[in-house]
Amino acid sequence: MKKIIVLLSLLNVGMTTDKPRREFYTHSKPKAVSFSTDGSLIAASFEGSMEVYHTRIGLRIKSFSTENLITDIDASPNEPNIVACADKSNSIVFWNIEKGEIQKKITLKEAIKSIEYQKDGREILVNTGKNVSFYEVLSGKKTQTFKTTNAVLMTYNQASQILATSHPDNTITVWNLATNKKLFVLNKHKGKITQIAINKDGSQLISSSIDKTIRVWDLKTGQETKKIAYNAAFNCVVYDLNENHLISASDDKKTIVWDIAAETPTILNQYEGQSEATFVSRHPKEQILLSGYNDTVLQTWLMK
């Protein structure tokens, strides 16, 4: 498998930096952020509170207290105003963010590192580090458990039944849950892995790291097919809507759109904040990006 490496300079000659579409000023750095399923609302969690912003207007429309720090958020794919939150009480709390009301709660015996709704919205995947488990949203019943070792991040493709988990030793383990077999251990990152994601058809995985690289992996062979080497640590990477582009957040204050369909990955556009870009999320239906920064500012950008 041919591996393509692209090295980029600080100048990024020819690239333009646009102005943000909207800015949201928060009282502290959010712990977790998510668009609602229809993209009209943004939910951000803080120590002891959650705030809801209107995506297009750019204003905070609701604020309500929570008992515990929320560590992860994911929006329901079939209920526009429901987000699931993992909190420090070892619970998954399902909030109606339009009304500011709790709909239901699933409490576990272990701390929750991350959560991920499945595409049909009927189940939610929960990572505790030692286990990755599926829970029915309606009943709260655990339907399947898969043992892991010190899993930090996880991503799962429901169509291919491929699960990937990252670990403190900078590796990524790929599993086939249909056969319960380990497929690959991906071990080329030299620093903490900050994000992993699988594309829609389950053929490709992307990963970002503080080692200043983004890597693209073929999930049929376990081989690295492309590598983006940059001049700053990457804190996050996601696919855009058509999956021909990647969107990254990095320590040099930039949210960057990368063309990975090209033989050599190139920068299509970049959006610059006032401090380190800590995460990026994309609107579920439109070409709108949400960037978060170390200076407690959230910004939305219209992606060209």
PDB file of C-alpha atoms in Angstrom:
ATOM      1  CA  MET A   1       0.000   0.000   0.000  1.00  0.00           C
ATOM      2  CA  LYS A   2       1.436   3.335  -1.047  1.00  0.00           C
ATOM      3  CA  LYS A   3       1.841   5.808   1.799  1.00  0.00           C
ATOM      4  CA  ILE A   4       1.554   9.536   1.105  1.00  0.00           C
ATOM      5  CA  ILE A   5       3.089  12.111   3.418  1.00  0.00           C
ATOM      6  CA  VAL A   6       2.504  15.839   3.217  1.00  0.00           C
ATOM      7  CA  LEU A   7       4.620  18.354   5.165  1.00  0.00           C
ATOM      8  CA  LEU A   8       3.301  21.896   5.620  1.00  0.00           C
ATOM      9  CA  SER A   9       4.984  25.125   6.606  1.00  0.00           C
ATOM     10  CA  LEU A  10       3.821  27.848   8.939  1.00  0.00           C
ATOM     11  CA  LEU A  11       2.984  30.174   6.058  1.00  0.00           C
ATOM     12  CA  ASN A  12       0.410  28.030   4.189  1.00  0.00           C
ATOM     13  CA  VAL A  13       0.792  30.353   1.231  1.00  0.00           C
ATOM     14  CA  GLY A  14      -2.409  31.144  -0.628  1.00  0.00           C
ATOM     15  CA  MET A  15      -4.752  30.127   2.157  1.00  0.00           C
ATOM     16  CA  THR A  16      -7.316  32.611   3.442  1.00  0.00           C
ATOM     17  CA  THR A  17      -8.536  33.083   6.979  1.00  0.00           C
ATOM     18  CA  ASP A  18     -12.238  33.965   7.191  1.00  0.00           C
ATOM     19  CA  LYS A  19     -14.213  35.689   9.918  1.00  0.00           C
ATOM     20  CA  PRO A  20     -16.408  33.562  12.208  1.00  0.00           C
ATOM     21  CA  ARG A  21     -20.085  33.322  11.373  1.00  0.00           C
ATOM     22  CA  ARG A  22     -21.097  33.514  15.039  1.00  0.00           C
ATOM     23  CA  GLU A  23     -19.260  33.831  18.370  1.00  0.00           C
ATOM     24  CA  PHE A  24     -20.441  32.452  21.704  1.00  0.00           C
ATOM     25  CA  TYR A  25     -18.764  33.773  24.844  1.00  0.00           C
ATOM     26  CA  THR A  26     -18.891  31.289  27.718  1.00  0.00           C
ATOM     27  CA  HIS A  27     -18.070  31.794  31.416  1.00  0.00           C
ATOM     28  CA  SER A  28     -15.455  29.003  31.390  1.00  0.00           C
ATOM     29  CA  LYS A  29     -14.012  26.423  29.038  1.00  0.00           C
ATOM     30  CA  PRO A  30     -16.692  23.863  28.057  1.00  0.00           C
ATOM     31  CA  LYS A  31     -16.034  20.254  29.021  1.00  0.00           C
ATOM     32  CA  ALA A  32     -18.154  18.828  26.197  1.00  0.00           C
ATOM     33  CA  VAL A  33     -20.152  20.296  23.288  1.00  0.00           C
ATOM     34  CA  SER A  34     -22.648  18.938  20.768  1.00  0.00           C
ATOM     35  CA  PHE A  35     -24.999  20.160  18.056  1.00  0.00           C
ATOM     36  CA  SER A  36     -28.596  19.002  18.359  1.00  0.00           C
ATOM     37  CA  THR A  37     -29.600  16.526  15.631  1.00  0.00           C
ATOM     38  CA  ASP A  38     -31.257  19.189  13.488  1.00  0.00           C
ATOM     39  CA  GLY A  39     -28.321  21.564  14.053  1.00  0.00           C
ATOM     40  CA  SER A  40     -30.450  24.390  15.431  1.00  0.00           C
ATOM     41  CA  LEU A  41     -29.033  24.227  18.980  1.00  0.00           C
ATOM     42  CA  ILE A  42     -25.627  23.803  20.597  1.00  0.00           C
ATOM     43  CA  ALA A  43     -25.327  22.238  24.053  1.00  0.00           C
ATOM     44  CA  ALA A  44     -22.195  22.990  26.092  1.00  0.00           C
ATOM     45  CA  SER A  45     -21.408  21.551  29.521  1.00  0.00           C
ATOM     46  CA  PHE A  46     -19.498  23.208  32.362  1.00  0.00           C
ATOM     47  CA  GLU A  47     -18.722  22.509  35.999  1.00  0.00           C
ATOM     48  CA  GLY A  48     -22.241  22.257  37.495  1.00  0.00           C
ATOM     49  CA  SER A  49     -24.197  23.649  34.533  1.00  0.00           C
ATOM     50  CA  MET A  50     -25.217  23.204  30.927  1.00  0.00           C
ATOM     51  CA  GLU A  51     -25.863  26.046  28.490  1.00  0.00           C
ATOM     52  CA  VAL A  52     -27.802  25.971  25.237  1.00  0.00           C
ATOM     53  CA  TYR A  53     -27.079  28.332  22.340  1.00  0.00           C
ATOM     54  CA  HIS A  54     -29.044  29.087  19.181  1.00  0.00           C
ATOM     55  CA  THR A  55     -26.789  28.192  16.248  1.00  0.00           C
ATOM     56  CA  ARG A  56     -27.957  30.881  13.808  1.00  0.00           C
ATOM     57  CA  ILE A  57     -28.700  33.722  16.221  1.00  0.00           C
ATOM     58  CA  GLY A  58     -25.527  33.198  18.228  1.00  0.00           C
ATOM     59  CA  LEU A  59     -27.147  33.769  21.628  1.00  0.00           C
ATOM     60  CA  ARG A  60     -27.417  31.698  24.789  1.00  0.00           C
ATOM     61  CA  ILE A  61     -31.084  30.826  25.151  1.00  0.00           C
ATOM     62  CA  LYS A  62     -31.042  28.557  28.214  1.00  0.00           C
ATOM     63  CA  SER A  63     -28.869  27.756  31.200  1.00  0.00           C
ATOM     64  CA  PHE A  64     -29.623  25.127  33.809  1.00  0.00           C
ATOM     65  CA  SER A  65     -27.812  23.556  36.733  1.00  0.00           C
ATOM     66  CA  THR A  66     -26.523  19.991  36.795  1.00  0.00           C
ATOM     67  CA  GLU A  67     -25.507  17.991  39.844  1.00  0.00           C
ATOM     68  CA  ASN A  68     -22.284  16.688  38.363  1.00  0.00           C
ATOM     69  CA  LEU A  69     -19.642  17.600  35.837  1.00  0.00           C
ATOM     70  CA  ILE A  70     -20.608  16.376  32.368  1.00  0.00           C
ATOM     71  CA  THR A  71     -17.650  14.710  30.672  1.00  0.00           C
ATOM     72  CA  ASP A  72     -19.118  13.792  27.269  1.00  0.00           C
ATOM     73  CA  ILE A  73     -22.160  14.677  25.168  1.00  0.00           C
ATOM     74  CA  ASP A  74     -23.752  13.061  22.108  1.00  0.00           C
ATOM     75  CA  ALA A  75     -26.961  14.048  20.322  1.00  0.00           C
ATOM     76  CA  SER A  76     -29.742  11.576  19.612  1.00  0.00           C
ATOM     77  CA  PRO A  77     -29.967  10.891  15.861  1.00  0.00           C
ATOM     78  CA  ASN A  78     -33.774  10.692  15.875  1.00  0.00           C
ATOM     79  CA  GLU A  79     -34.917  13.054  18.648  1.00  0.00           C
ATOM     80  CA  PRO A  80     -33.963  16.643  17.705  1.00  0.00           C
ATOM     81  CA  ASN A  81     -33.635  18.108  21.198  1.00  0.00           C
ATOM     82  CA  ILE A  82     -32.334  15.121  23.179  1.00  0.00           C
ATOM     83  CA  VAL A  83     -28.668  14.837  24.111  1.00  0.00           C
ATOM     84  CA  ALA A  84     -27.110  12.069  26.163  1.00  0.00           C
ATOM     85  CA  CYS A  85     -24.554  13.191  28.730  1.00  0.00           C
ATOM     86  CA  ALA A  86     -21.999  11.145  30.660  1.00  0.00           C
ATOM     87  CA  ASP A  87     -21.411  12.649  34.095  1.00  0.00           C
ATOM     88  CA  LYS A  88     -19.282  12.127  37.173  1.00  0.00           C
ATOM     89  CA  SER A  89     -22.020  10.178  38.954  1.00  0.00           C
ATOM     90  CA  ASN A  90     -21.340   7.251  36.582  1.00  0.00           C
ATOM     91  CA  SER A  91     -24.618   7.980  34.814  1.00  0.00           C
ATOM     92  CA  ILE A  92     -25.861   8.569  31.303  1.00  0.00           C
ATOM     93  CA  VAL A  93     -28.377  11.384  31.597  1.00  0.00           C
ATOM     94  CA  PHE A  94     -30.752  12.082  28.704  1.00  0.00           C
ATOM     95  CA  TRP A  95     -31.583  15.795  28.586  1.00  0.00           C
ATOM     96  CA  ASN A  96     -34.215  17.638  26.603  1.00  0.00           C
ATOM     97  CA  ILE A  97     -32.021  20.686  25.930  1.00  0.00           C
ATOM     98  CA  GLU A  98     -34.915  22.777  24.610  1.00  0.00           C
ATOM     99  CA  LYS A  99     -36.871  22.399  27.862  1.00  0.00           C
ATOM    100  CA  GLY A 100     -33.921  21.880  30.200  1.00  0.00           C
ATOM    101  CA  GLU A 101     -35.469  18.709  31.585  1.00  0.00           C
ATOM    102  CA  ILE A 102     -34.065  15.240  32.297  1.00  0.00           C
ATOM    103  CA  GLN A 103     -35.932  12.565  30.343  1.00  0.00           C
ATOM    104  CA  LYS A 104     -34.257   9.474  31.833  1.00  0.00           C
ATOM    105  CA  LYS A 105     -31.042   8.215  33.415  1.00  0.00           C
ATOM    106  CA  ILE A 106     -28.940   5.038  33.196  1.00  0.00           C
ATOM    107  CA  THR A 107     -26.538   4.548  36.118  1.00  0.00           C
ATOM    108  CA  LEU A 108     -23.463   2.319  35.877  1.00  0.00           C
ATOM    109  CA  LYS A 109     -21.078   0.935  38.489  1.00  0.00           C
ATOM    110  CA  GLU A 110     -18.004   2.429  36.813  1.00  0.00           C
ATOM    111  CA  ALA A 111     -16.913   5.867  35.643  1.00  0.00           C
ATOM    112  CA  ILE A 112     -17.796   6.640  32.028  1.00  0.00           C
ATOM    113  CA  LYS A 113     -15.069   7.873  29.686  1.00  0.00           C
ATOM    114  CA  SER A 114     -17.130   8.369  26.523  1.00  0.00           C
ATOM    115  CA  ILE A 115     -20.490   7.666  24.909  1.00  0.00           C
ATOM    116  CA  GLU A 116     -21.697   7.313  21.332  1.00  0.00           C
ATOM    117  CA  TYR A 117     -25.247   6.982  19.985  1.00  0.00           C
ATOM    118  CA  GLN A 118     -25.769   4.349  17.325  1.00  0.00           C
ATOM    119  CA  LYS A 119     -27.083   5.524  13.944  1.00  0.00           C
ATOM    120  CA  ASP A 120     -30.635   4.259  14.526  1.00  0.00           C
ATOM    121  CA  GLY A 121     -30.803   5.935  17.948  1.00  0.00           C
ATOM    122  CA  ARG A 122     -32.009   2.787  19.677  1.00  0.00           C
ATOM    123  CA  GLU A 123     -28.763   1.988  21.447  1.00  0.00           C
ATOM    124  CA  ILE A 124     -25.929   3.950  22.985  1.00  0.00           C
ATOM    125  CA  LEU A 125     -22.354   2.746  23.236  1.00  0.00           C
ATOM    126  CA  VAL A 126     -20.562   3.365  26.536  1.00  0.00           C
ATOM    127  CA  ASN A 127     -16.816   3.201  27.217  1.00  0.00           C
ATOM    128  CA  THR A 128     -15.626   2.740  30.818  1.00  0.00           C
ATOM    129  CA  GLY A 129     -12.020   1.932  29.937  1.00  0.00           C
ATOM    130  CA  LYS A 130     -12.365  -1.709  30.962  1.00  0.00           C
ATOM    131  CA  ASN A 131     -15.481  -2.396  28.901  1.00  0.00           C
ATOM    132  CA  VAL A 132     -17.360  -1.082  25.885  1.00  0.00           C
ATOM    133  CA  SER A 133     -21.062  -1.870  26.303  1.00  0.00           C
ATOM    134  CA  PHE A 134     -24.270  -1.364  24.359  1.00  0.00           C
ATOM    135  CA  TYR A 135     -27.370  -0.117  26.204  1.00  0.00           C
ATOM    136  CA  GLU A 136     -30.945   0.134  24.935  1.00  0.00           C
ATOM    137  CA  VAL A 137     -31.999   3.769  25.202  1.00  0.00           C
ATOM    138  CA  LEU A 138     -35.662   3.045  25.986  1.00  0.00           C
ATOM    139  CA  SER A 139     -35.208   0.285  28.567  1.00  0.00           C
ATOM    140  CA  GLY A 140     -31.718   1.092  29.857  1.00  0.00           C
ATOM    141  CA  LYS A 141     -30.885  -2.617  29.466  1.00  0.00           C
ATOM    142  CA  LYS A 142     -27.318  -3.669  28.657  1.00  0.00           C
ATOM    143  CA  THR A 143     -27.391  -5.800  25.499  1.00  0.00           C
ATOM    144  CA  GLN A 144     -23.705  -6.523  24.845  1.00  0.00           C
ATOM    145  CA  THR A 145     -20.338  -6.023  26.559  1.00  0.00           C
ATOM    146  CA  PHE A 146     -16.887  -6.165  25.072  1.00  0.00           C
ATOM    147  CA  LYS A 147     -13.791  -6.212  27.285  1.00  0.00           C
ATOM    148  CA  THR A 148     -11.013  -3.708  26.552  1.00  0.00           C
ATOM    149  CA  THR A 149      -7.759  -2.672  28.219  1.00  0.00           C
ATOM    150  CA  ASN A 150      -7.395   0.960  29.283  1.00  0.00           C
ATOM    151  CA  ALA A 151      -9.542   2.279  26.422  1.00  0.00           C
ATOM    152  CA  VAL A 152      -9.438   6.077  26.324  1.00  0.00           C
ATOM    153  CA  LEU A 153     -11.345   6.910  23.133  1.00  0.00           C
ATOM    154  CA  MET A 154     -13.674   4.738  21.068  1.00  0.00           C
ATOM    155  CA  THR A 155     -15.442   4.815  17.725  1.00  0.00           C
ATOM    156  CA  TYR A 156     -17.796   2.218  16.253  1.00  0.00           C
ATOM    157  CA  ASN A 157     -19.272   1.575  12.813  1.00  0.00           C
ATOM    158  CA  GLN A 158     -22.638  -0.122  13.078  1.00  0.00           C
ATOM    159  CA  ALA A 159     -22.721  -1.326   9.450  1.00  0.00           C
ATOM    160  CA  SER A 160     -19.349  -3.122   9.527  1.00  0.00           C
ATOM    161  CA  GLN A 161     -19.406  -3.853  13.292  1.00  0.00           C
ATOM    162  CA  ILE A 162     -15.872  -2.493  13.564  1.00  0.00           C
ATOM    163  CA  LEU A 163     -14.841  -1.024  16.922  1.00  0.00           C
ATOM    164  CA  ALA A 164     -11.650   0.992  17.456  1.00  0.00           C
ATOM    165  CA  THR A 165     -10.244   2.074  20.814  1.00  0.00           C
ATOM    166  CA  SER A 166      -7.240   4.246  21.650  1.00  0.00           C
ATOM    167  CA  HIS A 167      -4.923   3.578  24.585  1.00  0.00           C
ATOM    168  CA  PRO A 168      -2.416   5.416  26.830  1.00  0.00           C
ATOM    169  CA  ASP A 169       0.527   3.798  25.001  1.00  0.00           C
ATOM    170  CA  ASN A 170      -0.440   5.759  21.831  1.00  0.00           C
ATOM    171  CA  THR A 171      -1.862   2.709  20.052  1.00  0.00           C
ATOM    172  CA  ILE A 172      -5.243   2.046  18.459  1.00  0.00           C
ATOM    173  CA  THR A 173      -6.818  -1.415  18.622  1.00  0.00           C
ATOM    174  CA  VAL A 174      -9.324  -2.433  15.938  1.00  0.00           C
ATOM    175  CA  TRP A 175     -11.871  -5.177  16.639  1.00  0.00           C
ATOM    176  CA  ASN A 176     -14.526  -6.991  14.641  1.00  0.00           C
ATOM    177  CA  LEU A 177     -17.423  -7.362  17.064  1.00  0.00           C
ATOM    178  CA  ALA A 178     -19.253  -9.770  14.740  1.00  0.00           C
ATOM    179  CA  THR A 179     -16.459 -12.325  15.182  1.00  0.00           C
ATOM    180  CA  ASN A 180     -15.143 -11.000  18.517  1.00  0.00           C
ATOM    181  CA  LYS A 181     -11.637 -10.894  17.030  1.00  0.00           C
ATOM    182  CA  LYS A 182      -8.831  -8.366  17.223  1.00  0.00           C
ATOM    183  CA  LEU A 183      -7.972  -7.227  13.695  1.00  0.00           C
ATOM    184  CA  PHE A 184      -5.086  -4.790  14.087  1.00  0.00           C
ATOM    185  CA  VAL A 185      -3.011  -2.766  16.495  1.00  0.00           C
ATOM    186  CA  LEU A 186      -2.117   0.580  14.899  1.00  0.00           C
ATOM    187  CA  ASN A 187       1.058   1.843  16.521  1.00  0.00           C
ATOM    188  CA  LYS A 188       2.628   4.660  14.493  1.00  0.00           C
ATOM    189  CA  HIS A 189       1.613   7.614  16.666  1.00  0.00           C
ATOM    190  CA  LYS A 190       4.412   8.968  18.883  1.00  0.00           C
ATOM    191  CA  GLY A 191       2.230  10.960  21.277  1.00  0.00           C
ATOM    192  CA  LYS A 192      -1.207  11.017  22.913  1.00  0.00           C
ATOM    193  CA  ILE A 193      -4.038  10.245  20.491  1.00  0.00           C
ATOM    194  CA  THR A 194      -6.661  12.981  20.683  1.00  0.00           C
ATOM    195  CA  GLN A 195      -9.403  11.714  18.347  1.00  0.00           C
ATOM    196  CA  ILE A 196     -10.375   8.666  16.304  1.00  0.00           C
ATOM    197  CA  ALA A 197     -13.245   8.242  13.836  1.00  0.00           C
ATOM    198  CA  ILE A 198     -14.452   5.635  11.316  1.00  0.00           C
ATOM    199  CA  ASN A 199     -16.068   6.648   8.030  1.00  0.00           C
ATOM    200  CA  LYS A 200     -19.626   5.693   7.077  1.00  0.00           C
ATOM    201  CA  ASP A 201     -18.868   2.492   5.160  1.00  0.00           C
ATOM    202  CA  GLY A 202     -16.383   1.234   7.744  1.00  0.00           C
ATOM    203  CA  SER A 203     -13.433   1.089   5.355  1.00  0.00           C
ATOM    204  CA  GLN A 204     -11.287   3.845   6.863  1.00  0.00           C
ATOM    205  CA  LEU A 205     -10.205   5.209  10.225  1.00  0.00           C
ATOM    206  CA  ILE A 206      -8.679   8.620  10.958  1.00  0.00           C
ATOM    207  CA  SER A 207      -6.673   9.586  14.031  1.00  0.00           C
ATOM    208  CA  SER A 208      -5.128  12.793  15.361  1.00  0.00           C
ATOM    209  CA  SER A 209      -2.370  13.218  17.920  1.00  0.00           C
ATOM    210  CA  ILE A 210      -0.283  15.696  19.858  1.00  0.00           C
ATOM    211  CA  ASP A 211       2.626  14.285  17.813  1.00  0.00           C
ATOM    212  CA  LYS A 212       1.520  16.824  15.141  1.00  0.00           C
ATOM    213  CA  THR A 213       0.156  14.215  12.752  1.00  0.00           C
ATOM    214  CA  ILE A 214      -3.161  13.047  11.363  1.00  0.00           C
ATOM    215  CA  ARG A 215      -3.107   9.511  10.012  1.00  0.00           C
ATOM    216  CA  VAL A 216      -5.530   7.748   7.670  1.00  0.00           C
ATOM    217  CA  TRP A 217      -5.802   3.953   8.024  1.00  0.00           C
ATOM    218  CA  ASP A 218      -7.222   1.271   5.713  1.00  0.00           C
ATOM    219  CA  LEU A 219      -9.402  -0.963   7.887  1.00  0.00           C
ATOM    220  CA  LYS A 220      -9.159  -3.897   5.458  1.00  0.00           C
ATOM    221  CA  THR A 221      -5.394  -4.108   5.703  1.00  0.00           C
ATOM    222  CA  GLY A 222      -4.499  -2.133   8.828  1.00  0.00           C
ATOM    223  CA  GLN A 223      -2.075  -0.051   6.763  1.00  0.00           C
ATOM    224  CA  GLU A 224      -1.548   3.691   7.022  1.00  0.00           C
ATOM    225  CA  THR A 225      -2.483   5.151   3.627  1.00  0.00           C
ATOM    226  CA  LYS A 226      -1.968   8.869   4.225  1.00  0.00           C
ATOM    227  CA  LYS A 227      -0.260  11.048   6.798  1.00  0.00           C
ATOM    228  CA  ILE A 228      -0.522  14.768   7.429  1.00  0.00           C
ATOM    229  CA  ALA A 229       2.506  16.124   9.268  1.00  0.00           C
ATOM    230  CA  TYR A 230       2.013  19.629  10.629  1.00  0.00           C
ATOM    231  CA  ASN A 231       3.788  22.218  12.787  1.00  0.00           C
ATOM    232  CA  ALA A 232       1.399  22.077  15.763  1.00  0.00           C
ATOM    233  CA  ALA A 233      -0.283  19.438  17.919  1.00  0.00           C
ATOM    234  CA  PHE A 234      -3.671  18.241  16.697  1.00  0.00           C
ATOM    235  CA  ASN A 235      -6.394  18.219  19.369  1.00  0.00           C
ATOM    236  CA  CYS A 236      -9.233  16.872  17.229  1.00  0.00           C
ATOM    237  CA  VAL A 237     -10.113  15.614  13.753  1.00  0.00           C
ATOM    238  CA  VAL A 238     -13.522  14.874  12.179  1.00  0.00           C
ATOM    239  CA  TYR A 239     -14.902  14.063   8.738  1.00  0.00           C
ATOM    240  CA  ASP A 240     -16.940  16.633   6.827  1.00  0.00           C
ATOM    241  CA  LEU A 241     -20.369  15.705   5.447  1.00  0.00           C
ATOM    242  CA  ASN A 242     -19.129  14.091   2.221  1.00  0.00           C
ATOM    243  CA  GLU A 243     -16.072  12.474   3.869  1.00  0.00           C
ATOM    244  CA  ASN A 244     -13.708  13.769   1.168  1.00  0.00           C
ATOM    245  CA  HIS A 245     -12.391  16.308   3.656  1.00  0.00           C
ATOM    246  CA  LEU A 246     -11.049  16.214   7.194  1.00  0.00           C
ATOM    247  CA  ILE A 247     -11.400  19.063   9.676  1.00  0.00           C
ATOM    248  CA  SER A 248      -8.809  19.503  12.407  1.00  0.00           C
ATOM    249  CA  ALA A 249      -8.299  21.670  15.499  1.00  0.00           C
ATOM    250  CA  SER A 250      -4.724  22.439  16.519  1.00  0.00           C
ATOM    251  CA  ASP A 251      -2.577  24.278  19.054  1.00  0.00           C
ATOM    252  CA  ASP A 252      -1.725  27.049  16.564  1.00  0.00           C
ATOM    253  CA  LYS A 253      -5.307  28.426  16.987  1.00  0.00           C
ATOM    254  CA  LYS A 254      -6.471  27.006  13.654  1.00  0.00           C
ATOM    255  CA  THR A 255      -9.377  24.936  12.430  1.00  0.00           C
ATOM    256  CA  ILE A 256      -8.235  23.535   9.082  1.00  0.00           C
ATOM    257  CA  VAL A 257     -10.144  21.805   6.274  1.00  0.00           C
ATOM    258  CA  TRP A 258      -8.006  19.188   4.524  1.00  0.00           C
ATOM    259  CA  ASP A 259      -8.690  17.594   1.134  1.00  0.00           C
ATOM    260  CA  ILE A 260      -7.811  13.908   1.552  1.00  0.00           C
ATOM    261  CA  ALA A 261      -9.437  12.781  -1.708  1.00  0.00           C
ATOM    262  CA  ALA A 262      -6.444  14.240  -3.536  1.00  0.00           C
ATOM    263  CA  GLU A 263      -3.320  12.099  -3.952  1.00  0.00           C
ATOM    264  CA  THR A 264      -1.448  14.534  -1.727  1.00  0.00           C
ATOM    265  CA  PRO A 265      -3.602  16.007   1.109  1.00  0.00           C
ATOM    266  CA  THR A 266      -3.856  19.786   0.850  1.00  0.00           C
ATOM    267  CA  ILE A 267      -5.342  22.631   2.892  1.00  0.00           C
ATOM    268  CA  LEU A 268      -8.607  23.909   1.419  1.00  0.00           C
ATOM    269  CA  ASN A 269      -9.294  26.557   4.048  1.00  0.00           C
ATOM    270  CA  GLN A 270      -8.399  27.555   7.586  1.00  0.00           C
ATOM    271  CA  TYR A 271     -10.172  29.464  10.332  1.00  0.00           C
ATOM    272  CA  GLU A 272      -8.195  31.122  13.103  1.00  0.00           C
ATOM    273  CA  GLY A 273      -9.255  31.857  16.685  1.00  0.00           C
ATOM    274  CA  GLN A 274      -7.529  33.786  19.480  1.00  0.00           C
ATOM    275  CA  SER A 275      -6.115  30.790  21.381  1.00  0.00           C
ATOM    276  CA  GLU A 276      -5.460  27.059  20.969  1.00  0.00           C
ATOM    277  CA  ALA A 277      -8.244  25.294  19.065  1.00  0.00           C
ATOM    278  CA  THR A 278      -9.218  22.438  21.376  1.00  0.00           C
ATOM    279  CA  PHE A 279     -12.024  20.790  19.409  1.00  0.00           C
ATOM    280  CA  VAL A 280     -14.082  20.982  16.236  1.00  0.00           C
ATOM    281  CA  SER A 281     -17.558  19.687  15.468  1.00  0.00           C
ATOM    282  CA  ARG A 282     -19.540  19.872  12.247  1.00  0.00           C
ATOM    283  CA  HIS A 283     -23.191  20.736  11.720  1.00  0.00           C
ATOM    284  CA  PRO A 284     -25.161  17.533  11.021  1.00  0.00           C
ATOM    285  CA  LYS A 285     -26.808  18.865   7.843  1.00  0.00           C
ATOM    286  CA  GLU A 286     -25.001  21.999   6.658  1.00  0.00           C
ATOM    287  CA  GLN A 287     -21.416  22.995   5.925  1.00  0.00           C
ATOM    288  CA  ILE A 288     -21.045  24.789   9.258  1.00  0.00           C
ATOM    289  CA  LEU A 289     -18.189  24.155  11.664  1.00  0.00           C
ATOM    290  CA  LEU A 290     -18.086  24.710  15.418  1.00  0.00           C
ATOM    291  CA  SER A 291     -14.666  25.422  16.936  1.00  0.00           C
ATOM    292  CA  GLY A 292     -13.819  25.571  20.624  1.00  0.00           C
ATOM    293  CA  TYR A 293     -10.838  27.381  22.095  1.00  0.00           C
ATOM    294  CA  ASN A 294      -8.834  27.594  25.294  1.00  0.00           C
ATOM    295  CA  ASP A 295     -10.058  31.180  25.860  1.00  0.00           C
ATOM    296  CA  THR A 296     -13.701  30.071  26.525  1.00  0.00           C
ATOM    297  CA  VAL A 297     -14.926  31.190  23.091  1.00  0.00           C
ATOM    298  CA  LEU A 298     -16.977  29.038  20.716  1.00  0.00           C
ATOM    299  CA  GLN A 299     -17.122  30.055  17.066  1.00  0.00           C
ATOM    300  CA  THR A 300     -19.130  28.818  14.081  1.00  0.00           C
ATOM    301  CA  TRP A 301     -17.726  29.056  10.576  1.00  0.00           C
ATOM    302  CA  LEU A 302     -19.330  28.713   7.159  1.00  0.00           C
ATOM    303  CA  MET A 303     -17.284  26.066   5.373  1.00  0.00           C
ATOM    304  CA  LYS A 304     -16.473  26.900   1.762  1.00  0.00           C
TER     305      LYS A 304
END
